[in-house]
Short mmCIF file of C-alpha atoms (C1' of nucleotides) in Angstrom, two decimals:
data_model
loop_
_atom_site.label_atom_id
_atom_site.label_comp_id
_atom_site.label_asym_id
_atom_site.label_seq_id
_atom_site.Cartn_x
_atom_site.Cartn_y
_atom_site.Cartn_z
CA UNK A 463 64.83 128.09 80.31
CA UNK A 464 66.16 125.54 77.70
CA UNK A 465 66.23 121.89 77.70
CA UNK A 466 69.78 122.69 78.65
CA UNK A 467 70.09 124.30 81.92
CA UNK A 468 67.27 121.99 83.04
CA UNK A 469 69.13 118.34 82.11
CA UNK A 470 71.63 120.40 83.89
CA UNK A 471 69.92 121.06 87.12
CA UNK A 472 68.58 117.56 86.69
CA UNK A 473 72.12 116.05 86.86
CA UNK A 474 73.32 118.58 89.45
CA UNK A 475 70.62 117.59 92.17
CA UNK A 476 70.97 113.77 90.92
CA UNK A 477 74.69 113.60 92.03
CA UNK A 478 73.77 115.37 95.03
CA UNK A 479 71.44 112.91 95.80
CA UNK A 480 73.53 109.73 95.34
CA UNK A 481 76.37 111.61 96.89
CA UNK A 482 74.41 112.16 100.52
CA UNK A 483 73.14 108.68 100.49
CA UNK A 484 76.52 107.14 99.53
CA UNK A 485 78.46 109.55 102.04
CA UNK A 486 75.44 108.12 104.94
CA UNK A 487 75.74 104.68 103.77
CA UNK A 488 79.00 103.93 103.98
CA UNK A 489 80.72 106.95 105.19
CA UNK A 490 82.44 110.39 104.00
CA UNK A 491 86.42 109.40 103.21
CA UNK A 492 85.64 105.76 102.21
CA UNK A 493 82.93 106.92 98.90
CA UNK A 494 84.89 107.51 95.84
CA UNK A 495 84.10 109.66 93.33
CA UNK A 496 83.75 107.18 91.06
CA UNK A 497 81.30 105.63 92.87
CA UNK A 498 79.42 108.73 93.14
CA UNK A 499 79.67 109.25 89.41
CA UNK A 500 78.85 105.30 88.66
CA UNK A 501 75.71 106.11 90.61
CA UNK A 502 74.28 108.81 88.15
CA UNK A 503 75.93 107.09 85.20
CA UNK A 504 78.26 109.80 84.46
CA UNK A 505 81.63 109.99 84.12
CA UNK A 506 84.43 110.75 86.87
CA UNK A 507 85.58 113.71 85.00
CA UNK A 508 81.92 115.30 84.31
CA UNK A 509 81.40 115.11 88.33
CA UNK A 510 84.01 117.14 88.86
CA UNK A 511 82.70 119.92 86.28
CA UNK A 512 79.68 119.96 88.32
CA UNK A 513 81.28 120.44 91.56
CA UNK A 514 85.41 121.14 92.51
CA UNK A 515 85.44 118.11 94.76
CA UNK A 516 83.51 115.82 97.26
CA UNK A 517 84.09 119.01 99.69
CA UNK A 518 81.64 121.02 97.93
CA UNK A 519 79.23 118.34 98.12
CA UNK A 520 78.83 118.78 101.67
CA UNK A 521 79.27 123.15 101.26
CA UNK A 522 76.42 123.97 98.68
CA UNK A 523 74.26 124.72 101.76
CA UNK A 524 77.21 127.12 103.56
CA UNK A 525 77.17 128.59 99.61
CA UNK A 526 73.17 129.46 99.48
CA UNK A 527 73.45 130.50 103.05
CA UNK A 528 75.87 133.02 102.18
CA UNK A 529 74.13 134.62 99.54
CA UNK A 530 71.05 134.94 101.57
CA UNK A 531 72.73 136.37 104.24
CA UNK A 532 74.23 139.40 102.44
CA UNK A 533 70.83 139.83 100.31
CA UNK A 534 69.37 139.54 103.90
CA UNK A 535 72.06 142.66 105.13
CA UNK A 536 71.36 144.33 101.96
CA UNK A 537 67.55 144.65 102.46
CA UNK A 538 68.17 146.19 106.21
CA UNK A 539 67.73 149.77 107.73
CA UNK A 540 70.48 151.57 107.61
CA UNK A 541 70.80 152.44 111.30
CA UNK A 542 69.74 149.08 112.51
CA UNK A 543 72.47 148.13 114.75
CA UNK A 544 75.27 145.41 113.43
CA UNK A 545 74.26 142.05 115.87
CA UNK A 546 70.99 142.76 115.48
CA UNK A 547 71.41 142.80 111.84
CA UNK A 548 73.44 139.99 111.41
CA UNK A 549 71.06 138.06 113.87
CA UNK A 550 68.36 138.67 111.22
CA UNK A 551 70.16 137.70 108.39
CA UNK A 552 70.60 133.97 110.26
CA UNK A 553 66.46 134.22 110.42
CA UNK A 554 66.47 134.94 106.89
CA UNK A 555 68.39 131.28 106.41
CA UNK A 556 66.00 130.05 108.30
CA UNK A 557 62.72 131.14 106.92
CA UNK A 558 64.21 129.87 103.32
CA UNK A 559 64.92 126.47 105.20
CA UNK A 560 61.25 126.43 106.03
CA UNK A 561 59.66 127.76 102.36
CA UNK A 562 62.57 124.75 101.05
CA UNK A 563 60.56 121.83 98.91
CA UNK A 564 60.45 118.84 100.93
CA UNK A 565 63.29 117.18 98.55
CA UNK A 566 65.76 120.43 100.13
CA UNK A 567 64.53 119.79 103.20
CA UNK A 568 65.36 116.22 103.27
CA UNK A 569 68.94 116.96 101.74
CA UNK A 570 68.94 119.54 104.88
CA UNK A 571 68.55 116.82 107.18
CA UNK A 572 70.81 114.20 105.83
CA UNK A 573 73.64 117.39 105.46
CA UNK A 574 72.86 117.22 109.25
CA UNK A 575 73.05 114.00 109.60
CA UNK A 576 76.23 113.73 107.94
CA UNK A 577 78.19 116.28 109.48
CA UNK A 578 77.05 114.65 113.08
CA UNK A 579 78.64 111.52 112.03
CA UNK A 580 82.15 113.01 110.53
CA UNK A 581 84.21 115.83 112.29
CA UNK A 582 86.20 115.96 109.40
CA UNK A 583 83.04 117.75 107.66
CA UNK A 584 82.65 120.14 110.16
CA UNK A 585 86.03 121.29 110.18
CA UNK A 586 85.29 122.04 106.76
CA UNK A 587 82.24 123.53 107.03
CA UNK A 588 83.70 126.14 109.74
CA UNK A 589 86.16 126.37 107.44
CA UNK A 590 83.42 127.87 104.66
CA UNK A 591 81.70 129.47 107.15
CA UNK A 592 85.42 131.51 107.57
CA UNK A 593 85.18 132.62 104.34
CA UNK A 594 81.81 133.77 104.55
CA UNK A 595 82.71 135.64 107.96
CA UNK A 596 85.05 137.70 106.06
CA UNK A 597 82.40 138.65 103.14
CA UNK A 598 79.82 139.25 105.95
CA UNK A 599 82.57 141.74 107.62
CA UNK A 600 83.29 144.06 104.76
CA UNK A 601 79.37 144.40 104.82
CA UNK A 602 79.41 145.94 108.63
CA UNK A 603 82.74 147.14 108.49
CA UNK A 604 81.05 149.60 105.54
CA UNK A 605 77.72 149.72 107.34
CA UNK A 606 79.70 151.05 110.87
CA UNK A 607 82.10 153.14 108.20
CA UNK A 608 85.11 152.02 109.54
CA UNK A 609 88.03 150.19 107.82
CA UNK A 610 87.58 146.30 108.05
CA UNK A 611 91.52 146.44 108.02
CA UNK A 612 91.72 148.36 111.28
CA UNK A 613 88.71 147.82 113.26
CA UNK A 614 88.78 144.86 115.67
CA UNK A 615 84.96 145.25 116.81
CA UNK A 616 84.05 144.70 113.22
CA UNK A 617 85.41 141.46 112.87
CA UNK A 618 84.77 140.61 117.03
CA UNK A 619 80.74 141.61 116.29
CA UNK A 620 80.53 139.07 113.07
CA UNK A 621 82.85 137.03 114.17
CA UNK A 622 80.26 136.24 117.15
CA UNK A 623 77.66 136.46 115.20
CA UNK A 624 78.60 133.17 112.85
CA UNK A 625 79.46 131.20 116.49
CA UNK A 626 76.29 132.33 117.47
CA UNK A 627 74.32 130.70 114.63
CA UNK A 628 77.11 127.81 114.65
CA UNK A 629 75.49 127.38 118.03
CA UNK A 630 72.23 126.94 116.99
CA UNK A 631 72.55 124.84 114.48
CA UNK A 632 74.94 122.05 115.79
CA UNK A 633 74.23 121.67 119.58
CA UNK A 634 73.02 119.44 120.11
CA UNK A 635 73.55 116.88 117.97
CA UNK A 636 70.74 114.53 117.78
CA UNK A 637 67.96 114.03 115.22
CA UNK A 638 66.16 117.11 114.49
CA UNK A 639 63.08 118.68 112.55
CA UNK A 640 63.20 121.94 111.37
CA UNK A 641 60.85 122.86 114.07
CA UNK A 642 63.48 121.97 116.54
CA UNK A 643 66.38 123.55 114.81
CA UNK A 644 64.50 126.73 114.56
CA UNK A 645 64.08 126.40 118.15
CA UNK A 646 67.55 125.65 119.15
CA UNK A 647 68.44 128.74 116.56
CA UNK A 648 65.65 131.28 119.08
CA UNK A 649 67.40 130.48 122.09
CA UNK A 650 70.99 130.64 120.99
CA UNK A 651 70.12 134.19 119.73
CA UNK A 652 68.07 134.92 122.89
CA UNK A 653 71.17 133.68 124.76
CA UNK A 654 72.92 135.71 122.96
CA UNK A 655 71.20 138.81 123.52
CA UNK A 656 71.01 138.34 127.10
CA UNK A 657 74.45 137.79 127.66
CA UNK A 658 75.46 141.11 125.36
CA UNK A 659 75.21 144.82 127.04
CA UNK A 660 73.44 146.64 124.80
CA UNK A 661 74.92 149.27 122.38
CA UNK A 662 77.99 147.07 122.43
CA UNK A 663 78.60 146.74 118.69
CA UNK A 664 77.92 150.80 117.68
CA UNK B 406 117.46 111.24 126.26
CA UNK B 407 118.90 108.98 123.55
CA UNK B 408 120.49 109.75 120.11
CA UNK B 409 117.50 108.41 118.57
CA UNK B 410 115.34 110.81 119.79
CA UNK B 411 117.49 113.97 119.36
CA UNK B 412 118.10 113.12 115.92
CA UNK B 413 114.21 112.42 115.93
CA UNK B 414 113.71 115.98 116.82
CA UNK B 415 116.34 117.35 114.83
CA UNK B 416 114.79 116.06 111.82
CA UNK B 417 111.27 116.92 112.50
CA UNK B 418 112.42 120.70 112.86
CA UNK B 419 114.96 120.75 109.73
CA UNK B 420 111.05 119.77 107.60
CA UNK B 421 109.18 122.53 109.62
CA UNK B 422 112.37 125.42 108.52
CA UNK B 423 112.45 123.42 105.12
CA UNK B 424 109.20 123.68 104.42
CA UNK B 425 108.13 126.90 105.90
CA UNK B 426 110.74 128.37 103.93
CA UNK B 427 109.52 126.82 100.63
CA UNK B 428 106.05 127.51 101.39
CA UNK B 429 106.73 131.26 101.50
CA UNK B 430 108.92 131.09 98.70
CA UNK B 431 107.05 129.41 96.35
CA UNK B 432 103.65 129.14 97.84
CA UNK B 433 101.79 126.75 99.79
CA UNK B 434 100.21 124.53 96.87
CA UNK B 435 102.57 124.74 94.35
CA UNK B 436 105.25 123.48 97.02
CA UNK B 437 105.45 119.41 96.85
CA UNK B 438 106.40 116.86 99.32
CA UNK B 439 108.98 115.78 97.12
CA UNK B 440 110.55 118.88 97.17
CA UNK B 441 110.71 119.77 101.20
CA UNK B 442 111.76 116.16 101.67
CA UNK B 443 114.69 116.49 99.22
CA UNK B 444 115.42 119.88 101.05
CA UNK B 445 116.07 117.56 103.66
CA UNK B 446 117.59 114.85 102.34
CA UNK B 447 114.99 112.02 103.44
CA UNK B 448 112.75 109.74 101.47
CA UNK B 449 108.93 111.54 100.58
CA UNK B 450 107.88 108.55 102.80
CA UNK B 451 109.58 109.46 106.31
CA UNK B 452 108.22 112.95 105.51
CA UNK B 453 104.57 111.05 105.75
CA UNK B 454 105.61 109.35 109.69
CA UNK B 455 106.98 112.82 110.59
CA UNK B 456 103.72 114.87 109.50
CA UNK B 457 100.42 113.35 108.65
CA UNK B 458 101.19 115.76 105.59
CA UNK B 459 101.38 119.18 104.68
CA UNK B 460 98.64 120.62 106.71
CA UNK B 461 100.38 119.18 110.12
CA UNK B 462 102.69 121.62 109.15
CA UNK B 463 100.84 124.50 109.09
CA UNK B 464 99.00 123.22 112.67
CA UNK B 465 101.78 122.67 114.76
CA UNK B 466 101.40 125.68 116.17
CA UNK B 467 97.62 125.19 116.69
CA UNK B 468 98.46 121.96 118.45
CA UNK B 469 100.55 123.09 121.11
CA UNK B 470 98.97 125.90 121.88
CA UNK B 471 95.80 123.27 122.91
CA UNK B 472 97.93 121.81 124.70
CA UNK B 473 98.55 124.74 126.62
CA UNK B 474 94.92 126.09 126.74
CA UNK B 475 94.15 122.58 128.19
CA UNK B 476 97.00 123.00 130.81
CA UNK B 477 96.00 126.38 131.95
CA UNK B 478 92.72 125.35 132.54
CA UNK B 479 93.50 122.81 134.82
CA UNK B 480 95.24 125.13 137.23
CA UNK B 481 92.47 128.11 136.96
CA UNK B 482 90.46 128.49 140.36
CA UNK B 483 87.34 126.56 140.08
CA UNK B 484 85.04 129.61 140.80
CA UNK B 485 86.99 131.57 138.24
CA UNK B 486 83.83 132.01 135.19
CA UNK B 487 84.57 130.37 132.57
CA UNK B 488 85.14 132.97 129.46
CA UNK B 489 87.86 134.83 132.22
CA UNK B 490 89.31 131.44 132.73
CA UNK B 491 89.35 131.23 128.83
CA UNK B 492 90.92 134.55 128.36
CA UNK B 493 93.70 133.54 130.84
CA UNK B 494 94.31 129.96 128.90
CA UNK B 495 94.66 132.90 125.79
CA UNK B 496 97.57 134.16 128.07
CA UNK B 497 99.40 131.31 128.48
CA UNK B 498 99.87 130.67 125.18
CA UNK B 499 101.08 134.35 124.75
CA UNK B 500 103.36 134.14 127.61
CA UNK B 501 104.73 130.39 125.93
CA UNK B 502 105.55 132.73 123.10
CA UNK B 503 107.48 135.00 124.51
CA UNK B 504 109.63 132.48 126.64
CA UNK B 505 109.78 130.69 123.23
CA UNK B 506 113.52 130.56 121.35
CA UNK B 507 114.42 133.00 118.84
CA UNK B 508 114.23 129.82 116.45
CA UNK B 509 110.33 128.93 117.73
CA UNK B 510 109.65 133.32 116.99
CA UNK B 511 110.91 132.97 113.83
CA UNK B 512 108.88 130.09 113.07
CA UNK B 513 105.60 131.45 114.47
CA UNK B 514 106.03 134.91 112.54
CA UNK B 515 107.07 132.35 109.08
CA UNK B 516 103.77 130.38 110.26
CA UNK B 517 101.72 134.13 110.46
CA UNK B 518 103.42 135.98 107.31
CA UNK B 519 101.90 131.93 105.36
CA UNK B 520 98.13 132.59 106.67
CA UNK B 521 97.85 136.05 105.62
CA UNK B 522 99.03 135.08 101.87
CA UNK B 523 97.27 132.16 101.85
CA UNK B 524 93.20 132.23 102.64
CA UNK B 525 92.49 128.22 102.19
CA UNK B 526 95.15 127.83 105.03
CA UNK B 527 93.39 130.17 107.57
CA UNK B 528 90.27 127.64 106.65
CA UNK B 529 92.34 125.32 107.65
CA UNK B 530 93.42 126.77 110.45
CA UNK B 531 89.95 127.41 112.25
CA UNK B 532 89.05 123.69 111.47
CA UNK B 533 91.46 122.85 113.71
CA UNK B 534 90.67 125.48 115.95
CA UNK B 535 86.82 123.87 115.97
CA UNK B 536 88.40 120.43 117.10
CA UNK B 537 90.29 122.57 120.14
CA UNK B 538 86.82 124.56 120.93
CA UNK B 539 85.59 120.85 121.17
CA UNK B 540 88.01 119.56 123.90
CA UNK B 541 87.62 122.97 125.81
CA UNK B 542 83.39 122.95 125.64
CA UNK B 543 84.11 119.24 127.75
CA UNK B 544 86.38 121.39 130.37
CA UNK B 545 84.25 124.06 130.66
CA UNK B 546 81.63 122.14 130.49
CA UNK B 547 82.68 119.80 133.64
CA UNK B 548 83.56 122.84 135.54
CA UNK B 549 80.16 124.89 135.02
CA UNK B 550 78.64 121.51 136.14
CA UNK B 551 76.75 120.70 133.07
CA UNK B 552 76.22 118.39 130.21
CA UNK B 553 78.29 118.98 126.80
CA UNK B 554 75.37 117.99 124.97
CA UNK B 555 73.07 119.88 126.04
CA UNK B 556 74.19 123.16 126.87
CA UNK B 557 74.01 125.74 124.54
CA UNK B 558 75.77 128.08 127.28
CA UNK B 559 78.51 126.34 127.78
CA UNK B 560 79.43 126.32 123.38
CA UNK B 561 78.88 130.04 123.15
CA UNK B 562 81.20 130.73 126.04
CA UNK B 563 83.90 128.85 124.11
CA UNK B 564 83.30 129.68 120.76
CA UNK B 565 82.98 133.49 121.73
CA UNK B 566 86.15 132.45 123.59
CA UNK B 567 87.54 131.29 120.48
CA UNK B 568 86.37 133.67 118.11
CA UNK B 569 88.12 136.58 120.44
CA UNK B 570 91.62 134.87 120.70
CA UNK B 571 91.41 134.68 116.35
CA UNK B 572 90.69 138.21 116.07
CA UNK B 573 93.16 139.02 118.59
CA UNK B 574 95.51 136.93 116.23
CA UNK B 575 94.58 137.70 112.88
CA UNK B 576 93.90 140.86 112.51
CA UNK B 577 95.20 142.69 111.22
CA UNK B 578 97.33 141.22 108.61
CA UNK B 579 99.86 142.65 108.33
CA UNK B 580 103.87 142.33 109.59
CA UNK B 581 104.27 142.42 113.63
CA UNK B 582 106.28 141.51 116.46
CA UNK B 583 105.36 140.08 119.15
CA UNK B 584 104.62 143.27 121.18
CA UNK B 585 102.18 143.77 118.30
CA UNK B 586 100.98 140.32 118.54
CA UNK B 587 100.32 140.99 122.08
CA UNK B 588 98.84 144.50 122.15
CA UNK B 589 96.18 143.40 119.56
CA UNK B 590 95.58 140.50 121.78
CA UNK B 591 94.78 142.63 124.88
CA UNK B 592 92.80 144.83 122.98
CA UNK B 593 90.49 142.32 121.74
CA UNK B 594 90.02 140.86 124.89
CA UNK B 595 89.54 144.30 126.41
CA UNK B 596 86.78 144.83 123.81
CA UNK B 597 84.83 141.56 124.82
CA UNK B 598 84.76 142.26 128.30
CA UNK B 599 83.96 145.47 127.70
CA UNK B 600 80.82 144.18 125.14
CA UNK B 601 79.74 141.67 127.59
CA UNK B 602 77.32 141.57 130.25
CA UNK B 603 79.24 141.53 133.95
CA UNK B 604 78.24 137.33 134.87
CA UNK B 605 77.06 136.35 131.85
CA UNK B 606 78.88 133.17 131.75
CA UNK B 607 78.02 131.91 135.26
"C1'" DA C 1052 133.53 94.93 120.60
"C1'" DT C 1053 130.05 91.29 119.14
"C1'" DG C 1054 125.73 89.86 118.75
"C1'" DA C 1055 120.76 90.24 119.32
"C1'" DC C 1056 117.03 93.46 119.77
"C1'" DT C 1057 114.26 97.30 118.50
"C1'" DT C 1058 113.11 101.06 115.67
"C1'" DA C 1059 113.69 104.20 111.70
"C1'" DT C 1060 114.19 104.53 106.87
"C1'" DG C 1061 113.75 103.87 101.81
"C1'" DG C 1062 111.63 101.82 97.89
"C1'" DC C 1063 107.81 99.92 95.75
"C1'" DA C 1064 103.08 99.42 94.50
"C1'" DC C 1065 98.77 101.17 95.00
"C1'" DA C 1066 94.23 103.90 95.41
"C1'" DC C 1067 92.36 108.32 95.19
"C1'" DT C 1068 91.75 113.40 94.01
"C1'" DG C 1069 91.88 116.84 90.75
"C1'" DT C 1070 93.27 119.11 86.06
"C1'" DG C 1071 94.59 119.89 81.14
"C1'" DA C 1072 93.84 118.62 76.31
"C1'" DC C 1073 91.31 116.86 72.70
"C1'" DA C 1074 87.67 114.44 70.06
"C1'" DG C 1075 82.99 113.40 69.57
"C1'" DA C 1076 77.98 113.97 71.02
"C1'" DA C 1077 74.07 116.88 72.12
"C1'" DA C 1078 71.50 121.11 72.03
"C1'" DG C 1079 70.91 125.80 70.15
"C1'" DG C 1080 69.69 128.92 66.46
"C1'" DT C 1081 69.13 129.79 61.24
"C1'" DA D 1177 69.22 120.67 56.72
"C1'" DC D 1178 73.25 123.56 58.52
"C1'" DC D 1179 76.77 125.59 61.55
"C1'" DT D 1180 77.80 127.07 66.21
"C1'" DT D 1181 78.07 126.53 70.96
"C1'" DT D 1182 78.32 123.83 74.84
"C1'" DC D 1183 78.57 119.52 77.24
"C1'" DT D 1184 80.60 114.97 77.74
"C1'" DG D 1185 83.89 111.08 77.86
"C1'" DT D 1186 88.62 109.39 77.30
"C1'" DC D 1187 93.31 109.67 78.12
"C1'" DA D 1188 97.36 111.29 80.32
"C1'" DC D 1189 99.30 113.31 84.14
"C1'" DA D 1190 100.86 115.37 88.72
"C1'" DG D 1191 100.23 115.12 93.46
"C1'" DT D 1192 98.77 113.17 98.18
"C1'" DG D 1193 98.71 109.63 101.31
"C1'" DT D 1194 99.10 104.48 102.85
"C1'" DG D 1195 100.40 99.48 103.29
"C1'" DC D 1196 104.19 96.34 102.88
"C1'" DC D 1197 108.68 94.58 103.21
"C1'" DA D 1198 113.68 94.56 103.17
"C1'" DT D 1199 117.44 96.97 105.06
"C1'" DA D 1200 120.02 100.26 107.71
"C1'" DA D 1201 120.77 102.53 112.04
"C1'" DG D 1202 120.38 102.86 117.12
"C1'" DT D 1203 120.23 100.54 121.47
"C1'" DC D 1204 121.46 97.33 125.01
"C1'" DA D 1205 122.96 93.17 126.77
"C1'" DT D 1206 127.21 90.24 127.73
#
DNA sequence: ATGACTTATGGCACACTGTGACAGAAAGGT
DNA sequence: ACCTTTCTGTCACAGTGTGCCATAAGTCAT
């Protein structure tokens, strides 16, 4: 890896940074971008060929959850049913969460933080996480071999499957360690589970 | 009810054909203030106290329909469970669209025909519909005797609620009337009772 | 009607986001 | 050293959204 991609990285992680701390500081709506660039003593223009916008400040975790997600879906049987599947995926978030260095973790926890303090953020993280829904349901709908055009139990199974994690992760919304997040994410599932007849989503 | 008012309202609707129709014209980004309030004939500003901007647009729909959801709720049984409660709040807002003017159809199936062409508006679209799953976890919430904040139940039952009125709406894409609109609805509720464990939600 | 009031509107200036175009700086390979 | 590729900063620009103030329109007395 050249001295490129890894002043790069550097100055990817280093807006980051600033960004969280500005955004927790002295809120979301009211940090500029030039602030945020001022910060990391970079230009307003070369923030935003780092990232599209503030938005995807606050979305680079929604992005690396998605990707582990479908590798996740990739890497399981065949006939293992679609919830259950999907369900497993969410773990797969969360075992990457805990094998994070403590610098991700902390940028986990401040995301957290931040979203608790601004609805506007979750809006648009539910928003992402609509976007991944529909990546997530060509994945089952080709898994169950059905048409993700036509079949309404594809999208109702992952459809229920993002609220379920959604679930888990946001309520409730005080201060949390990982340990308690993976916690609340066991008994949304296990609610889940127990409130589902089984075989539903064959 | 005074001149002011009327011509209040008059306005307000000539925007939401003006820009509908420009929307689906031209698109939904490349369509400027400037342009729907010239369709008009008003100042760019008085578009800005009519609509927050263009988004409001687009969630008009979203917002009376909460409105209704909220309504319905009230007058639901108190022992009724809560996702059956939900699923009859879904109702209302069909049956509000069928007693709606031909002028209010047209508008909804404009508003439906935008989403399906343009993705970053459905994101937009389940934002809001996170702030409306907000306002109905506190209702449900009240009713099941619990505390908002701390029941993970109570979120699932509403964001499952959610998620099955969306599917019911969105898919699929592509043109329908309302007897379409409605049949898909029924069917996806159908399919969640039928997926669901008999007093899950209790 | 006339006048006094309340409210809506338009115009202006402004801050902010985000993008295209171009010139110069930094890193890569030879 | 050289040339090439890529990154960066500067400038200009279009668009959204908001505060402010003067003016126009509507409302409601007498």
């Amino acid at each position: 890896m050249g001295l490129r991609e890894r002043k790069k990285e550097k100055t990817r992680l280093a807006i980051l940074d600033a960004a969280l701390d500005l955004f927790l500081e002295q809120g979301y709506e009211s940090t500029t971008v030039e602030q945020i660039a001022g910060a990391v003593e970079i230009s307003p223009r070369t923030f935003f060929r780092y990232f599209t916008g503030k938005d995807h400040l606050v979305l680079l975790f929604h992005d690396h959850a998605e990707d582990l997600m479908l590798e996740a879906l990739a890497s399981r049987p065949a006939d293992e049913p679609p919830f259950t599947c999907l369900m497993q995926a969410m773990r797969a978030v969360l075992a990457d969460l805990q094998a994070a260095t403590p610098e991700d973790a902390a940028r986990f926890l401040k995301l957290r933080r931040l979203l608790d303090e601004h609805p506007r953020l979750v809006g648009l993280s539910v928003a992402r996480g609509a976007r991944t829904e529909q990546h997530l349901a060509e994945v089952i709908a080709a898994r169950r071999g059905v048409d993700p055009a036509q079949d309404q139990l594809t999208h109702l199974i992952v459809a229920w499957a993002m609220s379920t994690m959604r679930v888990g992760f946001e309520c409730p919304r005080r201060e949390g360690t990982f340990e308690e997040v993976q916690h609340r994410m066991a008994e949304s599932i296990a609610l889940a589970e127990r409130s589902l007849r089984p075989g539903w989503d064959l």
